[in-house]
PDB file of C-alpha atoms in Angstrom:
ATOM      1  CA  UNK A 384      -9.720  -0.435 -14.775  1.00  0.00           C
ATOM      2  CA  UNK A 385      -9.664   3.125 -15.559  1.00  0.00           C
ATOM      3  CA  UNK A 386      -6.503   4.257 -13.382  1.00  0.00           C
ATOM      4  CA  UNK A 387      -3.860   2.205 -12.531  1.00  0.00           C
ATOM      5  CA  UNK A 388      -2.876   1.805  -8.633  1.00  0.00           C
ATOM      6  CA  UNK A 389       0.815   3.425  -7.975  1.00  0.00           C
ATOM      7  CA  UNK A 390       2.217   1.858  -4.853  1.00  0.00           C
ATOM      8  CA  UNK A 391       5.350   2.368  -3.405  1.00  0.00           C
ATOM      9  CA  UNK A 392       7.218  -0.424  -1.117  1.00  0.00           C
ATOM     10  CA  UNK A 393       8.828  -0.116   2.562  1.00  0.00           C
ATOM     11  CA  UNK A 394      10.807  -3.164   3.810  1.00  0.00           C
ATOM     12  CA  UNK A 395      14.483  -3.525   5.143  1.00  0.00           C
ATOM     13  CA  UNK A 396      14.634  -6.975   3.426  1.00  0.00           C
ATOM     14  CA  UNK A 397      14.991  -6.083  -0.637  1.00  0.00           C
ATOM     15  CA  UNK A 398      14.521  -9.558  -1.273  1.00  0.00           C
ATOM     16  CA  UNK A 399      10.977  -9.686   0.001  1.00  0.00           C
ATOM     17  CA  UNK A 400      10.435  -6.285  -1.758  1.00  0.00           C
ATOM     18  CA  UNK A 401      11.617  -8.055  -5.046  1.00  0.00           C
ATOM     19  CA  UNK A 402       9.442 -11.153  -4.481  1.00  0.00           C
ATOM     20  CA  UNK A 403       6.466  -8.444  -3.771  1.00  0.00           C
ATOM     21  CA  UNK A 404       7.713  -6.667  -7.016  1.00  0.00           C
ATOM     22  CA  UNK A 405       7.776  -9.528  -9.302  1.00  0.00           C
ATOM     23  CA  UNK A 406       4.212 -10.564  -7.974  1.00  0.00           C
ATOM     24  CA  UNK A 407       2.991  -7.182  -8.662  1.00  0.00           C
ATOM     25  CA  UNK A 408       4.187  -7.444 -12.458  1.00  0.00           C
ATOM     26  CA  UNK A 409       1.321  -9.920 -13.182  1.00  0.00           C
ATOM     27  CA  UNK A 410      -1.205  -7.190 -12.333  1.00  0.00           C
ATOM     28  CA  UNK A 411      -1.082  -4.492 -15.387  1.00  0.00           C
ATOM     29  CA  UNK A 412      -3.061  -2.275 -13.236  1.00  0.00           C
ATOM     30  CA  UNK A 413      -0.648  -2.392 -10.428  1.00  0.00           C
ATOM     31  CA  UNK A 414       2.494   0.271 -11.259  1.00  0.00           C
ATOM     32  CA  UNK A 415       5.852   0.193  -8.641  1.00  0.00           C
ATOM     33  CA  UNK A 416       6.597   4.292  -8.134  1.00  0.00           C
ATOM     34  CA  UNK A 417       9.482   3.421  -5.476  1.00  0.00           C
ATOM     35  CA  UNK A 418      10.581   1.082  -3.000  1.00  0.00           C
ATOM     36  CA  UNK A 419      12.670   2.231   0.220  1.00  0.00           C
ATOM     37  CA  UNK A 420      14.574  -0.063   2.586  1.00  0.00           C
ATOM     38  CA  UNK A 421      14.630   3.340   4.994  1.00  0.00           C
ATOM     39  CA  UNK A 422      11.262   3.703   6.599  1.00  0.00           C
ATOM     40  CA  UNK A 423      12.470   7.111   7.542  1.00  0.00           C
ATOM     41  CA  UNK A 424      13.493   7.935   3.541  1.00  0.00           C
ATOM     42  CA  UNK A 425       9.747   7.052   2.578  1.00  0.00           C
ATOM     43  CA  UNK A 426       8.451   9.175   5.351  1.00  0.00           C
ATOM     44  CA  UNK A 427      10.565  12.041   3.898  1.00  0.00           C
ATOM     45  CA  UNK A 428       9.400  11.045   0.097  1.00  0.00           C
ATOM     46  CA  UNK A 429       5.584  10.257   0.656  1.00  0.00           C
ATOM     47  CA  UNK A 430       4.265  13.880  -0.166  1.00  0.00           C
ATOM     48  CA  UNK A 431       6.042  13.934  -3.482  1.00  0.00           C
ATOM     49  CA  UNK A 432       5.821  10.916  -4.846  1.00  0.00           C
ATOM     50  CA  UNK A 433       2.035  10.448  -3.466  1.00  0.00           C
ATOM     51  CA  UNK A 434       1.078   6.769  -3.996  1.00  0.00           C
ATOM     52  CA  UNK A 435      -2.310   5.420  -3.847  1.00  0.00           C
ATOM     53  CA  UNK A 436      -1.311   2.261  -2.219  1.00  0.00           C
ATOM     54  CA  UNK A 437       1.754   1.724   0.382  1.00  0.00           C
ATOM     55  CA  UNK A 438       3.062  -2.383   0.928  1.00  0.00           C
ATOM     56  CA  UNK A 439       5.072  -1.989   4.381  1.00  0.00           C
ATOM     57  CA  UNK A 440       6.447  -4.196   6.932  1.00  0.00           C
ATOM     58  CA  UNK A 441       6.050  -3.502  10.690  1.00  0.00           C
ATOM     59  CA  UNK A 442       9.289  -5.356  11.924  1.00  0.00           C
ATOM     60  CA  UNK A 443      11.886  -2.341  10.718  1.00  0.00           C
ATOM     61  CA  UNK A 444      14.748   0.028  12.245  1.00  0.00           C
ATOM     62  CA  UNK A 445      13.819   3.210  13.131  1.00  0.00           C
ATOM     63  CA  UNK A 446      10.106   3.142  12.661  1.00  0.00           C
ATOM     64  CA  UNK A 447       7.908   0.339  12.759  1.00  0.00           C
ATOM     65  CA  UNK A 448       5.676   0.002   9.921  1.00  0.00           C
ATOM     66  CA  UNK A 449       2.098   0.587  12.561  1.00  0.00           C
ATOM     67  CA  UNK A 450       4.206   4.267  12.979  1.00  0.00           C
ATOM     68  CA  UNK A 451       5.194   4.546   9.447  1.00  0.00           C
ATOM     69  CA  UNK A 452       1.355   4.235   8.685  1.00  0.00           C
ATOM     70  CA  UNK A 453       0.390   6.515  11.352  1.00  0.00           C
ATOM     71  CA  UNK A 454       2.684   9.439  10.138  1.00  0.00           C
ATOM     72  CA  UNK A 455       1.624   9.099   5.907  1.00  0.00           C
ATOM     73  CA  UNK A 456      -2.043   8.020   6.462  1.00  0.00           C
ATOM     74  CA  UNK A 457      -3.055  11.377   5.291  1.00  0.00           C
ATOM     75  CA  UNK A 458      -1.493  11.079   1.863  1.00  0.00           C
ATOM     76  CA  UNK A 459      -1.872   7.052   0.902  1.00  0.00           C
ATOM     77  CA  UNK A 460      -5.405   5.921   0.087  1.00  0.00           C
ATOM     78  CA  UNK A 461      -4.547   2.665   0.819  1.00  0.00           C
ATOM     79  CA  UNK A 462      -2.206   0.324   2.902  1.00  0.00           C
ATOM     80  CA  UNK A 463      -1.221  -3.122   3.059  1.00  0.00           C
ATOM     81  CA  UNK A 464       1.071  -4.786   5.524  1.00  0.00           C
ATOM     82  CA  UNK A 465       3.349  -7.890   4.719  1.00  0.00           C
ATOM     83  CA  UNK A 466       5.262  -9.111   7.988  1.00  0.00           C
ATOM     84  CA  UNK A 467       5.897 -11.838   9.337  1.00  0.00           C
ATOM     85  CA  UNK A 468       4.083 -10.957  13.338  1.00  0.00           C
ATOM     86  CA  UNK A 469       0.666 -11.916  13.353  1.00  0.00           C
ATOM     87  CA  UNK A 470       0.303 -10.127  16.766  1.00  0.00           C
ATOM     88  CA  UNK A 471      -0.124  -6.623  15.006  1.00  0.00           C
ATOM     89  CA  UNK A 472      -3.135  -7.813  13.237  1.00  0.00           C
ATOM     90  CA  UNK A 473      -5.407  -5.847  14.874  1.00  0.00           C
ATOM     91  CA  UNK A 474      -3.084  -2.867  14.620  1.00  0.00           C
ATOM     92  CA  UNK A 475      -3.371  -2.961  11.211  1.00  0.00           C
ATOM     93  CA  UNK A 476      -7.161  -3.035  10.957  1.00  0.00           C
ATOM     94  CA  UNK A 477      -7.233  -0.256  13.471  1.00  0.00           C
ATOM     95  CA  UNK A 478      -5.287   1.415  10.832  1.00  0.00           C
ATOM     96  CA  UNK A 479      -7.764   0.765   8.210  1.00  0.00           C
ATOM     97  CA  UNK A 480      -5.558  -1.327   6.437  1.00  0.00           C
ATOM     98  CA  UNK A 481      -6.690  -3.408   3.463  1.00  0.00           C
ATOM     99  CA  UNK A 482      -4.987  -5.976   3.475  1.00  0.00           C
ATOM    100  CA  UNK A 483      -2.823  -7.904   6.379  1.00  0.00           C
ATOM    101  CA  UNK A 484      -0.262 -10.619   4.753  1.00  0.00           C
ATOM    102  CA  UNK A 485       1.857 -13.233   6.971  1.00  0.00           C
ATOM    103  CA  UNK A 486       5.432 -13.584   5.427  1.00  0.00           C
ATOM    104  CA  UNK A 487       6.922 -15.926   3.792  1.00  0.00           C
ATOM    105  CA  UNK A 488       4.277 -14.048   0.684  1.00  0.00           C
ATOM    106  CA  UNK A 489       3.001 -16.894  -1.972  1.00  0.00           C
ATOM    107  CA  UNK A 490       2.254 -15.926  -5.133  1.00  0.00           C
ATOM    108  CA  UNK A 491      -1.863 -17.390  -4.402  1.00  0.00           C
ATOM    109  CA  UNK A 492      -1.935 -15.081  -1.346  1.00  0.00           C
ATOM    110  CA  UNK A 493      -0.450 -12.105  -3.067  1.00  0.00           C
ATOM    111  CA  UNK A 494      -3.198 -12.637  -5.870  1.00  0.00           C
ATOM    112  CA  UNK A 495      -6.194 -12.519  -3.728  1.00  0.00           C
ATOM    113  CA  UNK A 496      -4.903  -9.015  -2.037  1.00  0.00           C
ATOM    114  CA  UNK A 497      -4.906  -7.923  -6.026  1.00  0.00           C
ATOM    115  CA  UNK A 498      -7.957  -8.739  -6.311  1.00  0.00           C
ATOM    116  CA  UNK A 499      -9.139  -7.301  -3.390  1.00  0.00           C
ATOM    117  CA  UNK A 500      -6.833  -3.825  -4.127  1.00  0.00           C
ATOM    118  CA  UNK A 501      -8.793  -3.927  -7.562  1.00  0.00           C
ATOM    119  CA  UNK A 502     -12.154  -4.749  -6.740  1.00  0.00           C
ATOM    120  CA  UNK A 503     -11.949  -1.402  -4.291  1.00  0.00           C
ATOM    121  CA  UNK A 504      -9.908   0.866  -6.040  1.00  0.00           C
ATOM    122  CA  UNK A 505     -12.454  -0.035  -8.963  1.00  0.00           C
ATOM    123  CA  UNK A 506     -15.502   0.913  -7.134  1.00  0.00           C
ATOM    124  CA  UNK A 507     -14.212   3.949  -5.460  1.00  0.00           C
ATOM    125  CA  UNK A 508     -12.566   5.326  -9.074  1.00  0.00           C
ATOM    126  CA  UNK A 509     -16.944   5.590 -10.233  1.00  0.00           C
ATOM    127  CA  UNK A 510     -17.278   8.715  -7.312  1.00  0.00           C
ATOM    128  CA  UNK A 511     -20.608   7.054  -6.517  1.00  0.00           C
ATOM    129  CA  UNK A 512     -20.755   6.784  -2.690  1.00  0.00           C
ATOM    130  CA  UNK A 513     -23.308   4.385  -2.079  1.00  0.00           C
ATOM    131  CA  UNK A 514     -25.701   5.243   0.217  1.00  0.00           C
ATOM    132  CA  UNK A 515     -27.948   2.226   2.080  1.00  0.00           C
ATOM    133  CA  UNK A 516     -30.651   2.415   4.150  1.00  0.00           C
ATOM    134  CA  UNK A 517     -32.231  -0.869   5.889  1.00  0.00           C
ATOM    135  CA  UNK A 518     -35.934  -2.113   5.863  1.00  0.00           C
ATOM    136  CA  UNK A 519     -36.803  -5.266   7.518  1.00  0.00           C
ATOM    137  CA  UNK A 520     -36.140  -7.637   4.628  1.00  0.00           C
ATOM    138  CA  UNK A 521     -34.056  -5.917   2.258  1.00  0.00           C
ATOM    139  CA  UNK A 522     -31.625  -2.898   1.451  1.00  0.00           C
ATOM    140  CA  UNK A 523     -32.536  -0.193  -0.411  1.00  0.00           C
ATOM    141  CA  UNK A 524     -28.878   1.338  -1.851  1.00  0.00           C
ATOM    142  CA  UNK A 525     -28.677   4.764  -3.317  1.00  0.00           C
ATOM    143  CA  UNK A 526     -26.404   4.168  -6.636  1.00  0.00           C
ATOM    144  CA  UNK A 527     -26.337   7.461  -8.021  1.00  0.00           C
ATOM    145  CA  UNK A 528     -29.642   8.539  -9.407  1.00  0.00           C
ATOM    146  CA  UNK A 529     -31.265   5.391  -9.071  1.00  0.00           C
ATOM    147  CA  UNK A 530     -32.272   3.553  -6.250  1.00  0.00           C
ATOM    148  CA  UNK A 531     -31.915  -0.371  -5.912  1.00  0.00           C
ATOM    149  CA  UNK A 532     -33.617  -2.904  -3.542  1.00  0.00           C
ATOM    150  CA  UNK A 533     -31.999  -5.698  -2.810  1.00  0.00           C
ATOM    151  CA  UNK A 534     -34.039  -9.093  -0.729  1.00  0.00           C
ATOM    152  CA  UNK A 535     -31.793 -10.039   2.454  1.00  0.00           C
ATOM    153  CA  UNK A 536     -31.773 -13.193   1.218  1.00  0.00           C
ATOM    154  CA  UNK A 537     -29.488 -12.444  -1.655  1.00  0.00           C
ATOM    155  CA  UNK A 538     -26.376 -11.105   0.150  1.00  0.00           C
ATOM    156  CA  UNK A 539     -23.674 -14.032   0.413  1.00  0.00           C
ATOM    157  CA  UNK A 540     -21.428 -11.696   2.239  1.00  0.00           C
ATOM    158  CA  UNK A 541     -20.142  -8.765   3.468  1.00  0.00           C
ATOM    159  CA  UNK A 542     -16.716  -7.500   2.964  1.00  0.00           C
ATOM    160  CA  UNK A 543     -14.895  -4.909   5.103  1.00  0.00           C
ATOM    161  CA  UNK A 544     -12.996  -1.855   3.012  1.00  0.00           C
ATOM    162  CA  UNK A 545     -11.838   1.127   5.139  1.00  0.00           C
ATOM    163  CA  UNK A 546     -14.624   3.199   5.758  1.00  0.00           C
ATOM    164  CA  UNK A 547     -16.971   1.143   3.290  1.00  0.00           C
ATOM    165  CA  UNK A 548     -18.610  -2.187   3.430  1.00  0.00           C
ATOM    166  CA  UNK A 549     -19.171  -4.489   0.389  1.00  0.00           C
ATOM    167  CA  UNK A 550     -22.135  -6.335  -0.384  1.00  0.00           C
ATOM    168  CA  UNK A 551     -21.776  -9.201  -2.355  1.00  0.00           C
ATOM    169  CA  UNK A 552     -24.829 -10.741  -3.807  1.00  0.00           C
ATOM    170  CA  UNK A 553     -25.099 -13.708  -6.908  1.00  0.00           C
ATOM    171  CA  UNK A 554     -26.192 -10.643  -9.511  1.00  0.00           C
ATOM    172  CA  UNK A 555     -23.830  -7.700  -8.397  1.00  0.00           C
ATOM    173  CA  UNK A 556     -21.357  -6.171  -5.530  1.00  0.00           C
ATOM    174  CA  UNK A 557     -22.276  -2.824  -4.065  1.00  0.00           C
ATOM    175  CA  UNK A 558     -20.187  -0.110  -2.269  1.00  0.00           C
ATOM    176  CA  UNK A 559     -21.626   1.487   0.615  1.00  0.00           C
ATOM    177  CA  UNK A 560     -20.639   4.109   2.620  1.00  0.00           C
ATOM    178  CA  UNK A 561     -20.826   2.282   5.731  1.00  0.00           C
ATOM    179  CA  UNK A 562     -18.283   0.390   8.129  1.00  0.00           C
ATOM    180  CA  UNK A 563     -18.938  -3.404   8.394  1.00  0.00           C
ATOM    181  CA  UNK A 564     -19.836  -3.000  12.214  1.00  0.00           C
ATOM    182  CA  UNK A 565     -22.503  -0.803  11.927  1.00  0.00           C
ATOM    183  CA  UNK A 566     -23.795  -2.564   8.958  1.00  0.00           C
ATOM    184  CA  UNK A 567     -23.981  -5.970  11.397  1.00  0.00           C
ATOM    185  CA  UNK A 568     -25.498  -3.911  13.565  1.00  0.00           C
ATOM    186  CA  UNK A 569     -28.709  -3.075  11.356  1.00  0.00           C
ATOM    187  CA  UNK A 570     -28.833  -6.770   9.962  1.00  0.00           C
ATOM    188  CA  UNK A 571     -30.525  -9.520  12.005  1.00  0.00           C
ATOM    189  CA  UNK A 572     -28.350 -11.734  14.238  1.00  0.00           C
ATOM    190  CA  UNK A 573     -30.397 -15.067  13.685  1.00  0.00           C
ATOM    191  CA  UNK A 574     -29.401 -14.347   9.397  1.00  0.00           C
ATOM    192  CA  UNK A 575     -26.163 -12.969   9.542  1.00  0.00           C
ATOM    193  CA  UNK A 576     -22.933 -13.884  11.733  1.00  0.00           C
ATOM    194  CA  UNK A 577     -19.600 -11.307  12.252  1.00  0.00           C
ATOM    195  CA  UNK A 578     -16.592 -14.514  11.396  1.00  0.00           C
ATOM    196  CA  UNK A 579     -13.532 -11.997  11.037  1.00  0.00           C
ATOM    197  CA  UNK A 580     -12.568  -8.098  11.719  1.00  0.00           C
ATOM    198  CA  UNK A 581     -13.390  -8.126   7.740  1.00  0.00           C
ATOM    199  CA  UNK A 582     -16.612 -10.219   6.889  1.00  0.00           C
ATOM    200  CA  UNK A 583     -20.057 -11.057   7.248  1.00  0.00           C
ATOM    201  CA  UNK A 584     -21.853 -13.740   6.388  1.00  0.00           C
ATOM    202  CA  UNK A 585     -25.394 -15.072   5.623  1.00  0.00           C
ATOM    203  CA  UNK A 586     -25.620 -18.074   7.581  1.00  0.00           C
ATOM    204  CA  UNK A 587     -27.768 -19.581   5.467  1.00  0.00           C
ATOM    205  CA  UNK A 588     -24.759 -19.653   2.474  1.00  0.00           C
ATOM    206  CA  UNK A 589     -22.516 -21.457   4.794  1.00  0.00           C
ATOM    207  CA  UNK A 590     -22.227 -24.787   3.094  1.00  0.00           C
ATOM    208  CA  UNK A 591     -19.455 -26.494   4.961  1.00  0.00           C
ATOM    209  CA  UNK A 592     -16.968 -24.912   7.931  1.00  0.00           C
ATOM    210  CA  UNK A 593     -14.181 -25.593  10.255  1.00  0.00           C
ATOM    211  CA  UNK A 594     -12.302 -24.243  12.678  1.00  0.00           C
ATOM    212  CA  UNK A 595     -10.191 -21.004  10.356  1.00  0.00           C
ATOM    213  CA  UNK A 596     -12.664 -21.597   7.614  1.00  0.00           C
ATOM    214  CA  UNK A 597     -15.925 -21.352   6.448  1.00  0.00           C
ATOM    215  CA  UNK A 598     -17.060 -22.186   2.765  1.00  0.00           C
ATOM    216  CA  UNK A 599     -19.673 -20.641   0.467  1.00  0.00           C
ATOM    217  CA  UNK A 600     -19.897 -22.664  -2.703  1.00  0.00           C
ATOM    218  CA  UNK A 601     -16.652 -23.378  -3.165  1.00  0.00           C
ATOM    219  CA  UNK A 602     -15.734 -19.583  -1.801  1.00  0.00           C
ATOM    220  CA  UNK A 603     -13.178 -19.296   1.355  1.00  0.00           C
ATOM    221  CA  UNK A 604     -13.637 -17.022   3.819  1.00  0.00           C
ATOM    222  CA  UNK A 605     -10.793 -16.538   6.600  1.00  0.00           C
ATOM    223  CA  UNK A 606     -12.800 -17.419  10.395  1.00  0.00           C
ATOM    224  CA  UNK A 607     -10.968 -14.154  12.740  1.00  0.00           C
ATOM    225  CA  UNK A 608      -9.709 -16.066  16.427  1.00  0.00           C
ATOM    226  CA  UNK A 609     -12.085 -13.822  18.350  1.00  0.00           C
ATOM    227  CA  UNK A 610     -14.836 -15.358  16.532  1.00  0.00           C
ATOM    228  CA  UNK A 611     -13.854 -18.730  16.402  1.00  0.00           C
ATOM    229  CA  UNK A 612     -16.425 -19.563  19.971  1.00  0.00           C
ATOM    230  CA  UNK A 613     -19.243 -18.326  17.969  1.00  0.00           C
ATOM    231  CA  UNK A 614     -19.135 -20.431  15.448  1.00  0.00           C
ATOM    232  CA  UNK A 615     -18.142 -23.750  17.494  1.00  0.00           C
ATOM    233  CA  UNK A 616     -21.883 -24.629  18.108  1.00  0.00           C
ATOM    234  CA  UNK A 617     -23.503 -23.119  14.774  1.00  0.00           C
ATOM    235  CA  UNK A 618     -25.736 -25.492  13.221  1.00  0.00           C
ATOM    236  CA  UNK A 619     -26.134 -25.007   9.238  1.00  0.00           C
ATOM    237  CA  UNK A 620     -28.782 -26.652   7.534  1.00  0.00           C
ATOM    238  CA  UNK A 621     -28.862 -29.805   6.247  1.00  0.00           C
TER     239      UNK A 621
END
């Protein structure tokens, strides 16, 4: 990776900010610039230390971490909340938040959010802004000079980040500069099925599901409650 991710850390409990620390150290590319058990103290520090990534609880004195966000979103790239109330989900994605963790953090969950943090941050460092337009059967992505087709068929899934929608495929993943909604929007419903606030999926790489989870050759993709109905009578091929 060609620039490392500086994130700072807001939590009244410092021994879930040292768990989150200590998880962190396994990622070279991920660098601690300052913690703060004050949510008020990292409102008042965010402008000069300016992190690319904040990891914030919601459940705090003085602020909650949803107002926290609200008041630095201007100068932090990217957020991720660790808490232990499920019920602000959709806050958080609201927010444009990358990442939405239930406490107690494992050391398997915290890895997939690096990977996640990477994979983005990665894609965004190459200041190529994808551009995608749709045909019937295929995509036709803009990636820099060049242009790229790629069949329908080939997209596994399709990954919400921020303002930008991944498409993974078996050859490559793309960045485009387009949210996940309107991308379902383009796609055809009888191919392609909305299973959380963050993916998309080609039916027809659903290999096994159940009721939080659906499987893509051996992948794991999180099934959103909203979207749970849809999926209760979906058929996948034999």
């Amino acid at each position: 990776m060609e620039k490392e991710i500086q994130f700072i850390a807001i939590d009244d409990n410092p021994i879930d900010t040292l768990v989150l620390k200590e998880y962190a150290n396994a990622f070279p590319f991920l660098t601690c610039v300052g913690s703060f058990l004050s949510p008020s103290e990292a409102i008042e520090n965010i402008e000069k230390i300016k992190p690319d990534l904040v990891f914030l609880d919601i459940e705090m004195p003085e602020f909650s971490g949803i107002e926290v966000l609200r008041k630095i979103r201007e100068n932090v790239p990217m957020a991720v909340f660790i808490t232990s109330h499920s019920e602000f989900a959709i806050d958080g994605y609201e927010l444009s938040a990358l990442d939405f963790i239930l406490k107690p953090l494992t050391e398997e969950r915290f890895t997939a959010c690096a990977n996640r943090l990477a994979d983005y941050w990665e894609m965004k460092q190459k200041a190529i802004l994808y551009e995608v337009h749709f045909e019937q059967e295929a995509l036709i992505i803009k990636e820099g000079h060049s242009q790229v087709k790629i069949p329908q068929h080939e997209i596994i899934y399709l990954e919400a980040m921020q303002d930008y929608t991944k498409v993974v495929t078996d050859k490559k993943n793309y960045l485009t500069l387009t949210t996940l909604g309107n991308f379902m929007d383009k796609l055809s419903t009888d191919k392609f099925l909305r299973i959380h606030r963050s993916y998309g999926v080609a039916i027809k790489k659903i290999t096994k599901l159940n009721t939080a989870q659906i499987f893509i050759n051996g992948l794991q993709l999180p099934i959103g409650k909203s979207y749970r109905s849809i999926l209760k009578n979906l058929k996948l091929n034999s």
